[in-house]
mmCIF file of C-alpha atoms in Angstrom:
data_model
loop_
_atom_site.group_PDB
_atom_site.id
_atom_site.type_symbol
_atom_site.label_atom_id
_atom_site.label_comp_id
_atom_site.label_asym_id
_atom_site.label_seq_id
_atom_site.Cartn_x
_atom_site.Cartn_y
_atom_site.Cartn_z
ATOM 1 C CA MET M 5 136.532 28.283 96.029
ATOM 2 C CA THR M 6 135.529 26.958 92.602
ATOM 3 C CA ASN M 7 135.236 23.247 91.955
ATOM 4 C CA PRO M 8 137.691 21.595 89.548
ATOM 5 C CA ALA M 9 136.321 21.031 86.058
ATOM 6 C CA ILE M 10 134.483 17.738 85.682
ATOM 7 C CA VAL M 11 136.091 15.418 83.140
ATOM 8 C CA ARG M 12 134.510 12.587 81.165
ATOM 9 C CA ILE M 13 135.591 8.964 81.039
ATOM 10 C CA THR M 14 136.855 9.509 77.496
ATOM 11 C CA ASP M 15 139.231 12.188 78.828
ATOM 12 C CA LEU M 16 141.036 9.622 80.969
ATOM 13 C CA GLU M 17 144.197 7.937 79.738
ATOM 14 C CA THR M 18 143.839 4.443 78.313
ATOM 15 C CA ARG M 19 145.419 2.834 81.375
ATOM 16 C CA GLU M 20 142.882 4.538 83.630
ATOM 17 C CA GLN M 21 139.992 3.460 81.431
ATOM 18 C CA GLN M 22 141.283 -0.125 81.521
ATOM 19 C CA TYR M 23 141.584 0.073 85.305
ATOM 20 C CA PHE M 24 138.036 1.311 85.869
ATOM 21 C CA LEU M 25 136.616 -1.198 83.376
ATOM 22 C CA ARG M 26 138.195 -4.057 85.314
ATOM 23 C CA GLN M 27 137.117 -2.614 88.659
ATOM 24 C CA LEU M 28 133.526 -2.292 87.468
ATOM 25 C CA ARG M 29 133.540 -5.832 86.112
ATOM 26 C CA HIS M 30 134.953 -7.318 89.303
ATOM 27 C CA ALA M 31 132.329 -5.430 91.319
ATOM 28 C CA ARG M 32 129.553 -6.632 88.995
ATOM 29 C CA TYR M 33 130.707 -10.240 89.374
ATOM 30 C CA ALA M 34 130.643 -9.777 93.141
ATOM 31 C CA ALA M 35 127.091 -8.402 92.971
ATOM 32 C CA LEU M 36 125.893 -11.250 90.761
ATOM 33 C CA ASP M 37 127.543 -13.763 93.095
ATOM 34 C CA ASP M 38 125.712 -12.300 96.095
ATOM 35 C CA ALA M 39 122.188 -11.106 95.345
ATOM 36 C CA GLU M 40 122.348 -8.556 98.195
ATOM 37 C CA ASN M 41 125.858 -7.177 97.636
ATOM 38 C CA PHE M 42 125.688 -3.829 95.863
ATOM 39 C CA THR M 43 128.309 -2.028 97.931
ATOM 40 C CA ALA M 44 131.254 -3.207 95.790
ATOM 41 C CA ILE M 45 129.867 -1.332 92.791
ATOM 42 C CA CYS M 46 129.193 1.719 94.980
ATOM 43 C CA PHE M 47 132.846 1.802 96.042
ATOM 44 C CA VAL M 48 133.977 1.787 92.400
ATOM 45 C CA LEU M 49 131.435 4.481 91.487
ATOM 46 C CA GLU M 50 132.759 6.660 94.302
ATOM 47 C CA GLU M 51 136.350 6.140 93.161
ATOM 48 C CA LEU M 52 135.424 6.955 89.560
ATOM 49 C CA GLY M 53 133.333 9.935 90.659
ATOM 50 C CA GLN M 54 136.234 11.291 92.672
ATOM 51 C CA ARG M 55 138.480 11.000 89.618
ATOM 52 C CA LEU M 56 135.939 12.727 87.377
ATOM 53 C CA ARG M 57 135.256 15.567 89.819
ATOM 54 C CA GLY M 58 138.896 15.963 90.715
ATOM 55 C CA GLN M 59 138.239 16.032 94.442
ATOM 56 C CA LYS M 60 136.972 13.797 97.240
ATOM 57 C CA GLU M 61 133.379 14.273 98.355
ATOM 58 C CA ALA M 62 131.295 12.882 101.195
ATOM 59 C CA GLY M 63 129.045 10.199 99.771
ATOM 60 C CA LEU M 64 128.077 8.775 96.397
ATOM 61 C CA GLY M 65 125.372 11.400 95.899
ATOM 62 C CA ARG M 66 127.972 14.151 95.551
ATOM 63 C CA TYR M 67 129.351 12.400 92.453
ATOM 64 C CA ARG M 68 125.937 12.016 90.785
ATOM 65 C CA ASP M 69 126.291 14.832 88.228
ATOM 66 C CA ALA M 70 129.852 13.852 87.295
ATOM 67 C CA LEU M 71 128.818 10.252 86.666
ATOM 68 C CA VAL M 72 125.676 11.178 84.703
ATOM 69 C CA ARG M 73 127.546 13.660 82.528
ATOM 70 C CA THR M 74 130.022 11.020 81.393
ATOM 71 C CA VAL M 75 127.247 8.765 79.999
ATOM 72 C CA ASP M 76 126.010 8.996 76.413
ATOM 73 C CA GLU M 77 123.105 11.459 76.167
ATOM 74 C CA ASP M 78 120.682 8.744 75.009
ATOM 75 C CA TRP M 79 121.215 6.911 78.308
ATOM 76 C CA GLN M 80 121.487 9.834 80.723
ATOM 77 C CA ASP M 81 117.853 9.985 81.891
ATOM 78 C CA ILE M 82 117.453 6.303 82.734
ATOM 79 C CA PHE M 83 121.016 6.175 84.091
ATOM 80 C CA ALA M 84 120.330 9.146 86.382
ATOM 81 C CA SER M 85 117.083 7.565 87.613
ATOM 82 C CA ARG M 86 118.677 4.210 88.419
ATOM 83 C CA LEU M 87 121.702 5.906 89.990
ATOM 84 C CA GLU M 88 119.409 7.986 92.214
ATOM 85 C CA ARG M 89 117.667 4.833 93.447
ATOM 86 C CA LEU M 90 121.043 3.264 94.145
ATOM 87 C CA ILE M 91 122.116 6.327 96.130
ATOM 88 C CA GLU M 92 118.898 6.160 98.177
ATOM 89 C CA ALA M 93 119.532 2.480 98.895
ATOM 90 C CA ARG M 94 123.121 3.226 99.861
ATOM 91 C CA ASN M 95 121.933 5.839 102.368
ATOM 92 C CA ASP M 96 119.359 3.445 103.832
ATOM 93 C CA LYS M 97 120.947 1.681 106.768
ATOM 94 C CA ALA M 98 118.469 -1.220 106.579
ATOM 95 C CA HIS M 99 119.401 -2.394 103.090
ATOM 96 C CA GLN M 100 118.576 -6.077 103.439
ATOM 97 C CA GLY M 101 116.335 -8.613 101.770
ATOM 98 C CA VAL M 102 114.128 -7.394 98.911
ATOM 99 C CA SER M 103 115.388 -3.792 99.099
ATOM 100 C CA ALA M 104 119.000 -4.967 98.846
ATOM 101 C CA ARG M 105 118.207 -7.166 95.842
ATOM 102 C CA LYS M 106 116.535 -4.227 94.103
ATOM 103 C CA ALA M 107 119.611 -2.130 94.864
ATOM 104 C CA VAL M 108 121.795 -4.810 93.273
ATOM 105 C CA ASN M 109 119.712 -4.551 90.085
ATOM 106 C CA HIS M 110 120.207 -0.788 90.009
ATOM 107 C CA ALA M 111 123.915 -1.153 90.737
ATOM 108 C CA VAL M 112 124.444 -3.725 87.985
ATOM 109 C CA PHE M 113 122.548 -1.527 85.491
ATOM 110 C CA VAL M 114 124.555 1.587 86.390
ATOM 111 C CA GLY M 115 127.844 -0.290 86.269
ATOM 112 C CA THR M 116 127.000 -1.945 82.949
ATOM 113 C CA VAL M 117 126.190 1.382 81.282
ATOM 114 C CA LEU M 118 129.563 2.736 82.381
ATOM 115 C CA GLU M 119 131.273 -0.459 81.199
ATOM 116 C CA ASN M 120 129.672 -0.055 77.776
ATOM 117 C CA GLY M 121 131.069 3.454 77.512
ATOM 118 C CA LEU M 122 134.538 2.234 78.440
ATOM 119 C CA VAL M 123 134.465 -0.781 76.110
ATOM 120 C CA ALA M 124 133.644 1.523 73.185
ATOM 121 C CA ASN M 125 137.041 3.180 73.657
ATOM 122 C CA MET M 126 139.085 -0.011 73.718
ATOM 123 C CA VAL M 127 141.332 -0.659 70.706
ATOM 124 C CA THR M 128 143.517 -3.722 71.307
ATOM 125 C CA VAL M 129 143.033 -7.151 72.876
ATOM 126 C CA ASP M 130 145.152 -5.949 75.801
ATOM 127 C CA ASP M 131 142.419 -3.453 76.696
ATOM 128 C CA LEU M 132 139.683 -6.059 77.171
ATOM 129 C CA MET M 133 141.539 -9.223 78.116
ATOM 130 C CA VAL M 134 141.209 -10.825 81.531
ATOM 131 C CA GLU M 135 144.568 -11.097 83.273
ATOM 132 C CA GLY M 136 145.716 -13.898 85.541
ATOM 133 C CA VAL M 137 144.716 -16.781 83.275
ATOM 134 C CA VAL M 138 143.684 -19.955 85.103
ATOM 135 C CA PHE M 139 145.242 -23.031 83.455
ATOM 136 C CA ALA M 140 144.565 -26.720 83.746
ATOM 137 C CA GLU M 141 147.763 -28.708 84.171
ATOM 138 C CA PRO M 142 148.411 -32.120 82.569
ATOM 139 C CA PHE M 143 148.875 -33.610 86.058
ATOM 140 C CA MET M 144 145.504 -32.350 87.325
ATOM 141 C CA THR M 145 142.688 -34.835 87.743
ATOM 142 C CA LEU M 146 139.436 -34.504 85.879
ATOM 143 C CA ALA M 147 137.775 -33.788 89.225
ATOM 144 C CA LYS M 148 140.025 -30.732 89.634
ATOM 145 C CA VAL M 149 139.306 -29.542 86.092
ATOM 146 C CA ARG M 150 135.572 -29.786 86.794
ATOM 147 C CA GLU M 151 136.048 -27.927 90.083
ATOM 148 C CA LEU M 152 137.835 -25.063 88.297
ATOM 149 C CA MET M 153 135.159 -24.850 85.637
ATOM 150 C CA LEU M 154 132.327 -24.789 88.148
ATOM 151 C CA GLY M 155 134.104 -22.407 90.521
ATOM 152 C CA HIS M 156 134.883 -19.833 87.842
ATOM 153 C CA SER M 157 131.975 -20.460 85.426
ATOM 154 C CA PHE M 158 134.468 -21.295 82.658
ATOM 155 C CA SER M 159 133.260 -22.646 79.331
ATOM 156 C CA PHE M 160 136.858 -23.418 78.321
ATOM 157 C CA LEU M 161 139.949 -24.132 80.374
ATOM 158 C CA PRO M 162 143.326 -23.649 78.675
ATOM 159 C CA VAL M 163 146.061 -26.250 79.031
ATOM 160 C CA GLN M 164 149.648 -26.259 77.761
ATOM 161 C CA LEU M 165 150.626 -29.440 75.950
ATOM 162 C CA SER M 166 154.361 -29.409 75.116
ATOM 163 C CA ASP M 167 154.863 -26.164 73.159
ATOM 164 C CA ALA M 168 151.222 -25.806 72.116
ATOM 165 C CA TYR M 169 148.139 -24.518 73.896
ATOM 166 C CA ALA M 170 144.733 -26.164 73.807
ATOM 167 C CA LEU M 171 141.321 -25.587 75.355
ATOM 168 C CA ILE M 172 139.299 -28.099 77.346
ATOM 169 C CA PRO M 173 135.605 -27.398 76.626
ATOM 170 C CA ASP M 174 133.066 -27.759 79.402
ATOM 171 C CA PHE M 175 130.824 -29.804 77.118
ATOM 172 C CA GLU M 176 133.565 -32.476 76.867
ATOM 173 C CA VAL M 177 133.616 -32.843 80.640
ATOM 174 C CA ALA M 178 129.813 -32.819 80.747
ATOM 175 C CA LYS M 179 129.686 -35.481 78.043
ATOM 176 C CA LEU M 180 132.013 -37.749 80.021
ATOM 177 C CA ARG M 181 129.874 -37.367 83.105
ATOM 178 C CA ARG M 182 126.613 -38.083 81.290
ATOM 179 C CA THR M 183 127.896 -41.077 79.325
ATOM 180 C CA SER M 184 129.785 -42.793 82.148
ATOM 181 C CA THR M 185 127.981 -45.697 83.786
ATOM 182 C CA GLY M 186 128.318 -47.346 87.178
ATOM 183 C CA ASP M 187 131.640 -46.493 88.827
ATOM 184 C CA GLY M 188 133.010 -45.222 85.524
ATOM 185 C CA TRP M 189 132.588 -41.579 86.441
ATOM 186 C CA LYS M 190 134.400 -42.060 89.741
ATOM 187 C CA ARG M 191 137.338 -43.683 87.959
ATOM 188 C CA LEU M 192 137.462 -40.956 85.307
ATOM 189 C CA GLN M 193 137.513 -38.204 87.923
ATOM 190 C CA GLY M 194 140.635 -39.744 89.451
ATOM 191 C CA GLN M 195 142.560 -39.781 86.179
ATOM 192 C CA THR M 196 144.778 -36.938 85.049
ATOM 193 C CA VAL M 197 144.287 -34.733 82.012
ATOM 194 C CA LYS M 198 147.381 -36.309 80.443
ATOM 195 C CA GLN M 199 146.058 -39.835 80.975
ATOM 196 C CA LEU M 200 142.654 -38.978 79.537
ATOM 197 C CA LEU M 201 144.139 -37.248 76.492
ATOM 198 C CA GLU M 202 146.542 -40.111 75.775
ATOM 199 C CA ALA M 203 143.687 -42.596 76.060
ATOM 200 C CA GLY M 204 141.580 -40.535 73.675
ATOM 201 C CA VAL M 205 138.855 -40.181 76.285
ATOM 202 C CA LEU M 206 139.068 -36.395 76.609
ATOM 203 C CA SER M 207 139.128 -34.080 73.602
ATOM 204 C CA THR M 208 140.472 -30.541 73.332
ATOM 205 C CA VAL M 209 140.314 -27.808 70.702
ATOM 206 C CA PRO M 210 143.355 -25.817 69.532
ATOM 207 C CA ALA M 211 143.784 -22.463 71.237
ATOM 208 C CA LYS M 212 144.365 -19.372 69.153
ATOM 209 C CA VAL M 213 147.278 -17.369 70.552
ATOM 210 C CA VAL M 214 147.779 -13.756 69.478
ATOM 211 C CA PRO M 215 150.391 -11.199 70.501
ATOM 212 C CA THR M 216 149.669 -8.209 72.702
ATOM 213 C CA GLY M 217 148.725 -5.200 70.638
ATOM 214 C CA THR M 218 146.487 -7.193 68.286
ATOM 215 C CA LEU M 219 143.613 -4.947 67.217
ATOM 216 C CA LEU M 220 140.181 -5.782 68.556
ATOM 217 C CA ASN M 221 138.599 -5.512 65.122
ATOM 218 C CA ALA M 222 140.626 -8.590 64.119
ATOM 219 C CA TYR M 223 139.003 -10.458 66.999
ATOM 220 C CA GLU M 224 135.572 -9.083 66.198
ATOM 221 C CA GLU M 225 135.817 -10.195 62.559
ATOM 222 C CA SER M 226 136.570 -13.784 63.602
ATOM 223 C CA LEU M 227 134.443 -13.918 66.750
ATOM 224 C CA SER M 228 133.843 -17.500 67.824
ATOM 225 C CA ALA M 229 132.890 -19.522 70.877
ATOM 226 C CA GLU M 230 136.542 -20.248 71.705
ATOM 227 C CA PRO M 231 138.527 -17.609 73.608
ATOM 228 C CA TRP M 232 141.870 -16.222 72.497
ATOM 229 C CA LEU M 233 145.041 -16.387 74.575
ATOM 230 C CA ILE M 234 147.185 -13.256 74.613
ATOM 231 C CA ARG M 235 150.981 -13.676 74.617
ATOM 232 C CA ASN M 236 153.496 -10.957 75.463
ATOM 233 C CA ASP M 237 156.840 -10.200 73.828
ATOM 234 C CA VAL M 238 158.727 -12.773 75.901
ATOM 235 C CA GLY M 239 156.277 -15.571 75.137
ATOM 236 C CA HIS M 240 154.233 -15.615 78.341
ATOM 237 C CA ILE M 241 150.443 -15.850 78.291
ATOM 238 C CA THR M 242 149.290 -12.680 80.023
ATOM 239 C CA GLY M 243 145.558 -12.723 79.338
ATOM 240 C CA ILE M 244 142.517 -14.370 77.822
ATOM 241 C CA LEU M 245 139.734 -12.805 75.770
ATOM 242 C CA SER M 246 136.366 -14.484 75.277
ATOM 243 C CA ALA M 247 133.035 -13.606 73.744
ATOM 244 C CA PHE M 248 131.764 -13.075 77.300
ATOM 245 C CA ASP M 249 134.073 -10.052 77.608
ATOM 246 C CA TRP M 250 132.074 -8.355 74.836
ATOM 247 C CA LEU M 251 128.713 -8.738 76.556
#
């Protein structure tokens, strides 16, 4: 029986490319969060390999050729080498300590190369945006805002003020912490975002809101430190796009 024809990432529909881009990113974040966790990326590579080969195989190694073939020719040799080392680590039952950390490096490299290929095919802000936007609320304390920023590694935290959206920068929170003396920082942490804004203690920057379907080249031409919020046809914020998403 002949094997189904191997397809490339660029042959997949846009929705599939978006799906695999997000899966790879989530797996990379998991690997970076745990220096010995490379299995999340392996699971995504197996799922993508199965899609490219058109059939389920036993083990990541069986998808090697399909994954290598979908990478730009300039990257194929180094990609294949790093992928092979990742496969060897995956097959090693004692992947702990130094060997596991090396495997994470290979996994992150392999995943990033595939992400780069997917990003190159994205056209609108919808394709790259991060869904499930985390907002600060006016009733939240500064302590909670700081917790959200630290927990998610956010540089900006959006907040809705009446009918407008703004961004709380991490450097504003850091500045308050560094300039507060005595029990001042403790008192500030117990105050709400609304109280701090009304008192002029906390500053925000206006958030740029664009509709879904906005072309990415418009974002690229005005690339800045502040992220964009993406709003759908009924006025709901459905995603956020930052410079980090281009890395």
